[in-house]
Coordinates of C-alpha atoms in Angstrom, one line a residue:
M10 CA -8.8 -47.9 62.0
K11 CA -9.1 -45.9 65.1
T12 CA -6.8 -42.9 65.5
D13 CA -4.9 -42.2 68.6
P14 CA -6.2 -39.7 71.1
P15 CA -4.2 -36.5 71.9
P16 CA -1.2 -37.2 74.2
T17 CA -2.7 -36.3 77.5
D18 CA -0.7 -38.2 79.9
P19 CA -1.4 -38.3 83.6
P20 CA 1.0 -36.6 85.9
A21 CA 4.0 -38.3 87.4
G22 CA 3.1 -40.7 90.2
W23 CA -0.5 -41.0 88.9
T24 CA -2.5 -44.1 90.0
A25 CA -6.0 -44.9 89.0
S26 CA -8.7 -47.5 89.3
T27 CA -11.5 -48.2 87.0
R28 CA -15.1 -49.2 88.0
A29 CA -16.1 -52.7 87.0
S30 CA -19.7 -53.9 86.7
G31 CA -21.5 -54.1 90.0
G32 CA -19.7 -51.2 91.4
T33 CA -16.5 -53.0 92.6
E34 CA -13.1 -51.5 91.8
A35 CA -11.0 -53.1 89.1
P36 CA -7.2 -52.5 89.1
A37 CA -5.9 -50.0 86.6
I38 CA -3.8 -52.1 84.1
A39 CA -1.0 -50.8 81.9
I40 CA 0.3 -52.8 79.1
V41 CA 3.7 -51.8 77.7
G42 CA 4.0 -53.1 74.2
G43 CA 1.4 -52.6 71.5
G44 CA 2.4 -55.5 69.2
I45 CA 0.5 -58.8 68.7
C46 CA 0.8 -59.8 72.4
G47 CA -0.1 -56.5 73.9
L48 CA -3.1 -55.9 71.7
T49 CA -4.4 -59.5 72.2
T50 CA -4.1 -59.1 75.9
A51 CA -5.9 -55.7 75.9
L52 CA -8.8 -57.2 73.8
A53 CA -9.1 -60.2 76.2
L54 CA -9.1 -57.9 79.2
E55 CA -11.7 -55.8 77.4
R56 CA -13.9 -58.7 76.8
R57 CA -13.9 -59.2 80.5
G58 CA -15.0 -55.7 81.3
R59 CA -11.6 -54.2 81.9
S60 CA -10.1 -51.0 80.4
P61 CA -6.4 -51.3 80.2
T62 CA -4.1 -48.6 78.7
V63 CA -1.7 -49.8 76.0
Y64 CA 1.6 -48.0 75.6
E65 CA 3.4 -48.6 72.3
A66 CA 6.9 -47.3 71.5
A67 CA 6.4 -46.6 67.7
D68 CA 5.0 -43.2 66.8
A69 CA 2.3 -44.7 64.6
Y70 CA 1.1 -48.1 63.3
G71 CA 1.9 -48.5 59.6
P72 CA 2.2 -51.1 56.8
V73 CA 5.5 -52.4 58.1
G74 CA 6.8 -55.9 58.7
A75 CA 6.4 -59.1 56.8
G76 CA 4.1 -62.0 57.0
I77 CA 3.1 -64.2 59.8
L78 CA 1.7 -67.7 60.0
L79 CA -1.0 -68.3 62.5
Q80 CA -1.3 -71.9 63.4
T81 CA -4.6 -73.6 64.7
N82 CA -3.9 -72.8 68.3
A83 CA -3.6 -69.1 67.5
M84 CA -6.8 -69.1 65.5
L85 CA -8.8 -70.9 68.3
V86 CA -7.9 -68.0 70.6
L87 CA -8.7 -65.4 68.2
D88 CA -12.1 -67.2 67.6
R89 CA -12.7 -66.9 71.4
L90 CA -12.0 -63.2 71.0
G91 CA -14.3 -62.7 68.1
V92 CA -11.8 -61.7 65.5
A93 CA -10.8 -65.0 63.8
E94 CA -13.0 -64.6 60.7
R95 CA -11.6 -61.1 60.1
V96 CA -8.1 -62.4 60.3
R97 CA -9.0 -65.4 57.9
E98 CA -10.6 -63.0 55.4
A99 CA -7.5 -60.7 55.5
G100 CA -5.1 -63.5 54.9
V101 CA -5.0 -66.8 53.2
A102 CA -6.4 -70.0 54.8
L103 CA -3.8 -72.6 53.9
D104 CA -5.0 -76.1 52.9
G105 CA -1.6 -77.8 53.1
G106 CA 2.1 -77.6 53.4
G107 CA 5.2 -79.6 54.3
L108 CA 8.8 -80.1 54.7
R109 CA 10.8 -80.5 51.5
A110 CA 14.3 -81.7 50.7
P111 CA 16.7 -79.6 48.5
G112 CA 15.6 -81.4 45.4
G113 CA 12.0 -80.5 46.0
E114 CA 10.6 -83.7 47.1
F115 CA 8.4 -83.7 50.2
M116 CA 9.8 -85.4 53.3
T117 CA 6.5 -84.6 55.3
R118 CA 3.1 -83.3 54.0
F119 CA 0.5 -81.5 56.1
D120 CA -3.2 -81.8 54.9
L121 CA -4.7 -79.0 57.1
D122 CA -8.2 -79.8 55.8
D123 CA -8.1 -83.3 56.7
L124 CA -7.0 -82.8 60.4
E125 CA -6.8 -79.2 61.8
R126 CA -9.7 -77.7 60.0
R127 CA -11.9 -80.9 60.2
E128 CA -11.3 -81.5 63.9
F129 CA -10.8 -78.0 65.3
G130 CA -12.5 -75.8 62.9
Y131 CA -9.5 -73.8 61.9
G132 CA -6.3 -74.7 59.9
F133 CA -3.3 -72.3 59.4
V134 CA -3.8 -68.7 58.3
A135 CA -1.0 -66.7 56.8
V136 CA -1.4 -62.9 57.0
H137 CA 0.5 -59.7 56.8
R138 CA 1.6 -58.7 60.3
A139 CA 0.4 -55.1 59.8
D140 CA -3.2 -56.4 58.8
L141 CA -3.4 -58.5 62.0
L142 CA -2.4 -55.5 64.1
D143 CA -5.0 -53.4 62.4
I144 CA -7.7 -56.0 63.1
L145 CA -6.8 -56.2 66.8
R146 CA -6.6 -52.4 67.2
S147 CA -9.8 -51.9 65.4
A148 CA -11.6 -54.4 67.7
L149 CA -10.5 -52.4 70.7
E150 CA -12.3 -49.7 72.6
T151 CA -9.2 -49.6 74.8
E152 CA -6.9 -46.6 74.5
V153 CA -3.6 -47.2 72.7
R154 CA -1.0 -44.6 73.2
T155 CA 1.7 -44.5 70.7
G156 CA 5.2 -42.8 70.8
K157 CA 5.6 -44.2 74.4
D158 CA 9.0 -45.9 74.6
C159 CA 9.4 -47.4 78.0
V160 CA 12.9 -46.8 79.2
D161 CA 12.8 -47.9 82.8
V162 CA 10.5 -49.5 85.4
V163 CA 11.1 -48.3 89.0
G164 CA 9.7 -50.6 91.8
T165 CA 7.2 -53.4 91.4
D166 CA 4.8 -52.6 94.2
P167 CA 3.6 -50.3 92.8
P168 CA 5.6 -50.1 89.5
T169 CA 6.3 -46.8 88.0
V170 CA 6.8 -46.7 84.3
H171 CA 9.1 -44.2 82.7
F172 CA 8.8 -43.2 79.1
D173 CA 11.4 -41.6 76.9
D174 CA 9.3 -38.4 76.6
G175 CA 9.8 -37.8 80.4
S176 CA 6.3 -38.9 81.4
T177 CA 5.5 -41.7 83.8
A178 CA 2.6 -43.9 84.8
T179 CA 2.0 -45.9 87.9
P180 CA -0.7 -48.4 87.3
D181 CA -2.1 -50.9 89.8
L182 CA -0.8 -53.8 87.6
L183 CA 1.7 -53.6 84.8
V184 CA 1.9 -56.1 81.9
G185 CA 5.3 -56.3 80.0
A186 CA 4.6 -57.3 76.4
D187 CA 7.5 -55.4 75.0
G188 CA 9.4 -58.2 73.2
I189 CA 12.5 -60.1 73.5
D190 CA 14.5 -56.9 74.5
S191 CA 11.8 -56.1 77.2
T192 CA 12.5 -53.3 79.5
V193 CA 9.7 -54.3 81.8
R194 CA 11.5 -57.8 82.2
D195 CA 14.3 -56.0 83.9
A196 CA 12.0 -55.5 86.8
V197 CA 11.2 -59.2 87.0
A198 CA 14.3 -61.0 85.8
P199 CA 17.2 -58.5 85.5
E200 CA 19.9 -61.2 85.0
V201 CA 18.2 -62.7 82.0
T202 CA 19.5 -61.7 78.5
P203 CA 18.6 -63.1 75.0
R204 CA 20.9 -65.9 73.7
P205 CA 21.9 -66.2 70.1
L206 CA 21.7 -69.0 67.6
D207 CA 24.6 -69.1 65.1
A208 CA 22.3 -68.2 62.2
V209 CA 20.9 -65.0 60.4
A210 CA 17.3 -64.7 59.2
Y211 CA 16.4 -63.0 55.9
R212 CA 12.6 -62.0 55.4
A213 CA 10.6 -60.1 52.8
L214 CA 7.1 -59.7 51.6
V215 CA 7.3 -60.3 47.8
D216 CA 4.8 -59.0 45.2
L217 CA 4.3 -62.1 43.0
D218 CA 1.9 -63.8 40.6
I219 CA 1.8 -66.9 42.8
P220 CA 2.0 -70.0 40.8
D221 CA -0.3 -73.0 41.4
P222 CA -0.4 -75.0 43.7
Y223 CA 1.2 -72.4 46.1
R224 CA -1.7 -70.0 46.2
T225 CA -3.0 -71.9 49.3
R226 CA 0.0 -73.8 50.5
G227 CA 3.0 -73.1 52.7
F228 CA 6.3 -75.0 52.5
E229 CA 9.8 -75.2 54.0
V230 CA 13.0 -76.4 52.3
W231 CA 15.7 -78.0 54.6
D232 CA 19.0 -77.5 52.8
Y233 CA 22.6 -77.6 53.8
G234 CA 23.0 -74.9 56.5
T235 CA 19.9 -73.2 55.1
Y236 CA 16.2 -73.2 56.0
T237 CA 13.9 -71.4 53.7
G238 CA 10.2 -71.3 52.7
G239 CA 7.1 -69.3 53.0
S240 CA 3.5 -69.0 52.2
P241 CA 1.0 -66.6 50.4
V242 CA -0.5 -63.8 52.4
D243 CA -3.0 -62.7 49.8
E244 CA -3.7 -63.1 46.1
D245 CA -0.4 -61.5 44.9
R246 CA 1.9 -61.3 47.9
F247 CA 4.2 -64.1 49.2
Y248 CA 5.9 -64.1 52.6
W249 CA 9.3 -65.5 52.2
F250 CA 12.1 -66.3 54.8
A251 CA 15.5 -67.9 54.7
T252 CA 18.4 -68.6 57.2
A253 CA 22.0 -68.8 56.8
P254 CA 24.6 -70.0 59.3
E255 CA 26.3 -66.5 59.0
P256 CA 25.7 -63.2 57.3
L257 CA 26.0 -63.6 53.5
T258 CA 27.4 -60.1 53.2
D259 CA 29.0 -57.7 55.6
G260 CA 27.2 -54.9 57.4
A261 CA 28.2 -52.3 54.8
A262 CA 26.8 -54.2 51.8
S263 CA 24.0 -52.7 49.7
P264 CA 20.5 -54.4 49.6
E265 CA 21.3 -55.3 46.0
A266 CA 24.5 -57.0 47.1
T267 CA 22.7 -59.0 49.8
E268 CA 20.0 -60.0 47.2
A269 CA 22.8 -61.2 44.9
A270 CA 24.3 -63.3 47.8
L271 CA 20.9 -64.8 48.5
R272 CA 20.6 -65.8 44.8
D273 CA 24.0 -67.5 45.0
R274 CA 23.0 -69.3 48.2
L275 CA 19.5 -70.3 47.0
G276 CA 20.0 -70.7 43.3
D277 CA 19.2 -74.3 43.2
A278 CA 16.1 -74.2 45.4
P279 CA 12.9 -75.7 44.1
E280 CA 9.8 -73.9 43.0
P281 CA 8.4 -71.5 43.8
L282 CA 11.6 -70.0 45.3
P283 CA 13.2 -69.0 42.0
A284 CA 10.0 -66.9 41.2
V285 CA 10.1 -65.4 44.7
L286 CA 13.7 -64.4 44.3
D287 CA 12.9 -62.9 40.9
G288 CA 10.2 -60.8 42.5
L289 CA 12.2 -59.8 45.5
D290 CA 12.8 -56.1 45.9
P291 CA 16.1 -55.6 47.7
A292 CA 14.8 -52.7 49.6
D293 CA 12.2 -54.8 51.3
L294 CA 14.8 -57.3 52.8
V295 CA 14.7 -57.5 56.6
V296 CA 17.8 -59.1 58.1
T297 CA 18.0 -60.1 61.7
D298 CA 20.1 -62.2 64.1
L299 CA 18.2 -65.2 65.5
R300 CA 17.8 -65.2 69.3
D301 CA 15.6 -66.6 72.0
L302 CA 15.4 -66.5 75.8
P303 CA 16.4 -69.0 78.4
A304 CA 13.8 -70.1 80.8
L305 CA 12.8 -67.5 83.4
D306 CA 12.6 -68.6 87.1
S307 CA 9.3 -66.5 87.2
W308 CA 7.2 -64.5 85.0
S309 CA 6.1 -62.0 87.6
R310 CA 7.2 -59.9 90.5
D311 CA 4.7 -58.2 92.9
R312 CA 2.5 -56.3 90.5
V313 CA 4.4 -56.7 87.3
V314 CA 3.8 -59.7 84.9
L315 CA 5.4 -60.6 81.6
A316 CA 3.8 -62.1 78.4
G317 CA 4.8 -63.1 74.9
D318 CA 8.4 -62.6 73.8
A319 CA 9.1 -60.7 77.1
A320 CA 8.5 -64.0 78.9
H321 CA 9.5 -66.7 76.4
A322 CA 11.0 -65.4 73.2
M323 CA 11.5 -68.4 70.9
L324 CA 13.2 -69.1 67.6
P325 CA 10.9 -69.2 64.5
F326 CA 11.5 -72.8 63.5
A327 CA 8.3 -74.0 65.1
G328 CA 6.2 -71.1 63.8
Q329 CA 4.8 -70.6 67.2
G330 CA 6.1 -67.3 68.5
A331 CA 3.0 -65.3 67.8
A332 CA 0.7 -68.2 68.6
Q333 CA 2.2 -68.6 72.2
A334 CA 2.0 -64.9 72.8
I335 CA -1.8 -64.9 71.7
E336 CA -2.4 -67.7 74.1
D337 CA -0.7 -65.7 76.8
G338 CA -3.1 -62.8 76.3
L339 CA -6.3 -64.8 76.7
A340 CA -4.9 -66.8 79.7
L341 CA -3.8 -63.7 81.6
A342 CA -7.0 -61.9 81.1
D343 CA -8.9 -64.9 82.2
A344 CA -6.8 -65.3 85.3
L345 CA -7.2 -61.6 86.3
A346 CA -10.9 -62.0 85.8
G347 CA -11.1 -65.1 88.0
H348 CA -9.1 -63.8 90.9
T349 CA -9.4 -60.7 93.0
D350 CA -5.9 -61.1 94.3
H351 CA -3.4 -60.2 91.6
G352 CA -0.7 -62.7 93.2
R353 CA -3.2 -65.6 92.7
A354 CA -4.1 -64.5 89.3
F355 CA -0.4 -64.3 88.1
A356 CA 0.3 -67.7 89.7
A357 CA -2.7 -69.3 87.9
Y358 CA -1.7 -67.7 84.6
E359 CA 2.0 -68.9 84.9
G360 CA 0.9 -72.3 86.0
E361 CA -1.3 -72.5 82.9
R362 CA 1.1 -71.1 80.3
R363 CA 4.6 -71.5 81.4
P364 CA 5.0 -75.3 80.9
R365 CA 3.5 -75.2 77.4
A366 CA 5.5 -72.2 76.4
D367 CA 8.7 -73.6 77.7
R368 CA 8.1 -76.8 75.8
V369 CA 7.5 -75.0 72.5
R370 CA 10.5 -72.8 73.0
S371 CA 12.7 -75.8 73.6
E372 CA 11.3 -77.5 70.6
S373 CA 11.9 -74.4 68.5
R374 CA 15.6 -74.3 69.6
R375 CA 16.0 -78.0 68.8
L376 CA 14.4 -77.5 65.3
G377 CA 16.7 -74.5 64.7
R378 CA 19.8 -76.5 65.5
L379 CA 18.5 -79.2 62.9
G380 CA 17.5 -76.7 60.4
T381 CA 20.9 -75.0 60.4
I382 CA 23.2 -78.0 60.3
Q383 CA 26.3 -77.0 58.4
S384 CA 27.6 -80.5 57.7
R385 CA 26.6 -82.0 54.4
L386 CA 26.6 -85.4 55.8
G387 CA 24.5 -84.2 58.8
C388 CA 22.1 -82.6 56.4
R389 CA 21.6 -85.8 54.4
L390 CA 21.1 -87.9 57.7
R391 CA 18.8 -85.3 59.1
N392 CA 16.6 -85.3 56.0
G393 CA 16.7 -89.1 55.8
L394 CA 15.4 -89.2 59.4
L395 CA 12.6 -86.8 58.6
D396 CA 11.5 -88.7 55.6
A397 CA 11.2 -91.8 57.7
V398 CA 9.1 -90.3 60.3
P399 CA 5.7 -92.1 60.2
D400 CA 2.7 -89.9 59.1
G401 CA 0.8 -91.1 62.0
L402 CA 3.3 -89.7 64.4
V403 CA 3.3 -86.3 62.8
R404 CA -0.5 -86.3 62.9
R405 CA -0.6 -87.0 66.5
F406 CA 1.9 -84.2 67.2
R407 CA -0.3 -81.8 65.2
R408 CA -3.5 -82.9 66.9
R409 CA -1.8 -82.5 70.4
R410 CA -0.6 -79.0 69.6
A411 CA -4.1 -77.8 68.7
A412 CA -5.8 -79.8 71.4
N413 CA -3.6 -78.3 74.2
T414 CA -4.3 -74.7 73.3
S415 CA -4.8 -72.6 76.5
L416 CA -8.5 -72.0 76.2
P417 CA -10.4 -71.0 79.3
T418 CA -13.5 -73.1 80.0
P419 CA -16.5 -71.0 78.9
S420 CA -18.5 -69.8 82.0

């Protein structure tokens, strides 16, 4: 993995342009946020001859975070960027999955080999988030500056980015890829704040001798008030998640007490969840409130544009948060490469991406409300309806999700 260069920041008020091929000037582009969206955007820009600078708040990249499920649409974009095979090798290419009732019976099954992989070339890949970030970073020639926490953006034409170390940057164009609590978004939509769902998420990466047939399968269990499941991310690690309608312990509880509360809550869950809980290290538990964003009126203002969770943060129930951010990165880079005027580029990008991302975000919220129903009668009715959905309808939905991936037409 590439190491970061020494912190030689430009002076306050600095503006620069780079030279594109053919001697024409290309705008200097700064990307705030060095996560999945920011790195994908940088890689896509680099593939089009640009050299953006990425500013990441963390002091260093490390083996942190849990797993992530990349659905077919994400893999199609990563294939276009030339890194899909590396991602597949780093993770687990799943061959199936499905939704299960509390007793373990499948309400819906997914045969990923039969549809996604056969028709589109890629199924779903589960991978450690840190491994995905390493792959994206190592594919870049673009500079990534760590320890750069954006605390303010002053102006939008041009924008001046202020970092917590006192340094500033004034690029020609600014991309906000800094997540659901985006600072850059305040320059575009200052009135927008995240909205909560009445649920708490628990996540962990568990060292586990994964039992068959779950070595290549993901699954979800829709229980009373609880939504849980996971997938393997390599031969001996399993990414597990669960939600509860409220915290199972108070904020002062130890990780061991939280683990005990999870066992009480999920004690009757079907295999392989008992084995996952047995392998769970309480110190590895990540507990977060569930939030998303309402629809923004616009994703850009003047020379500032948003991408990923900064523009359309969504709940995890559709498994599309990272995938939609990855689609953003390629679409934004393609729009900037195809338009010399940044206003037209941003309009083309938003016109391509906003309707799709808004639909998926709405879908994720509806699924979240269904997945966290706290009525036992409501849970039984919900699962009965899911069990009755025709397989053909589910297949059409999966095919449409992959077929509508935001992929620029090859030139």
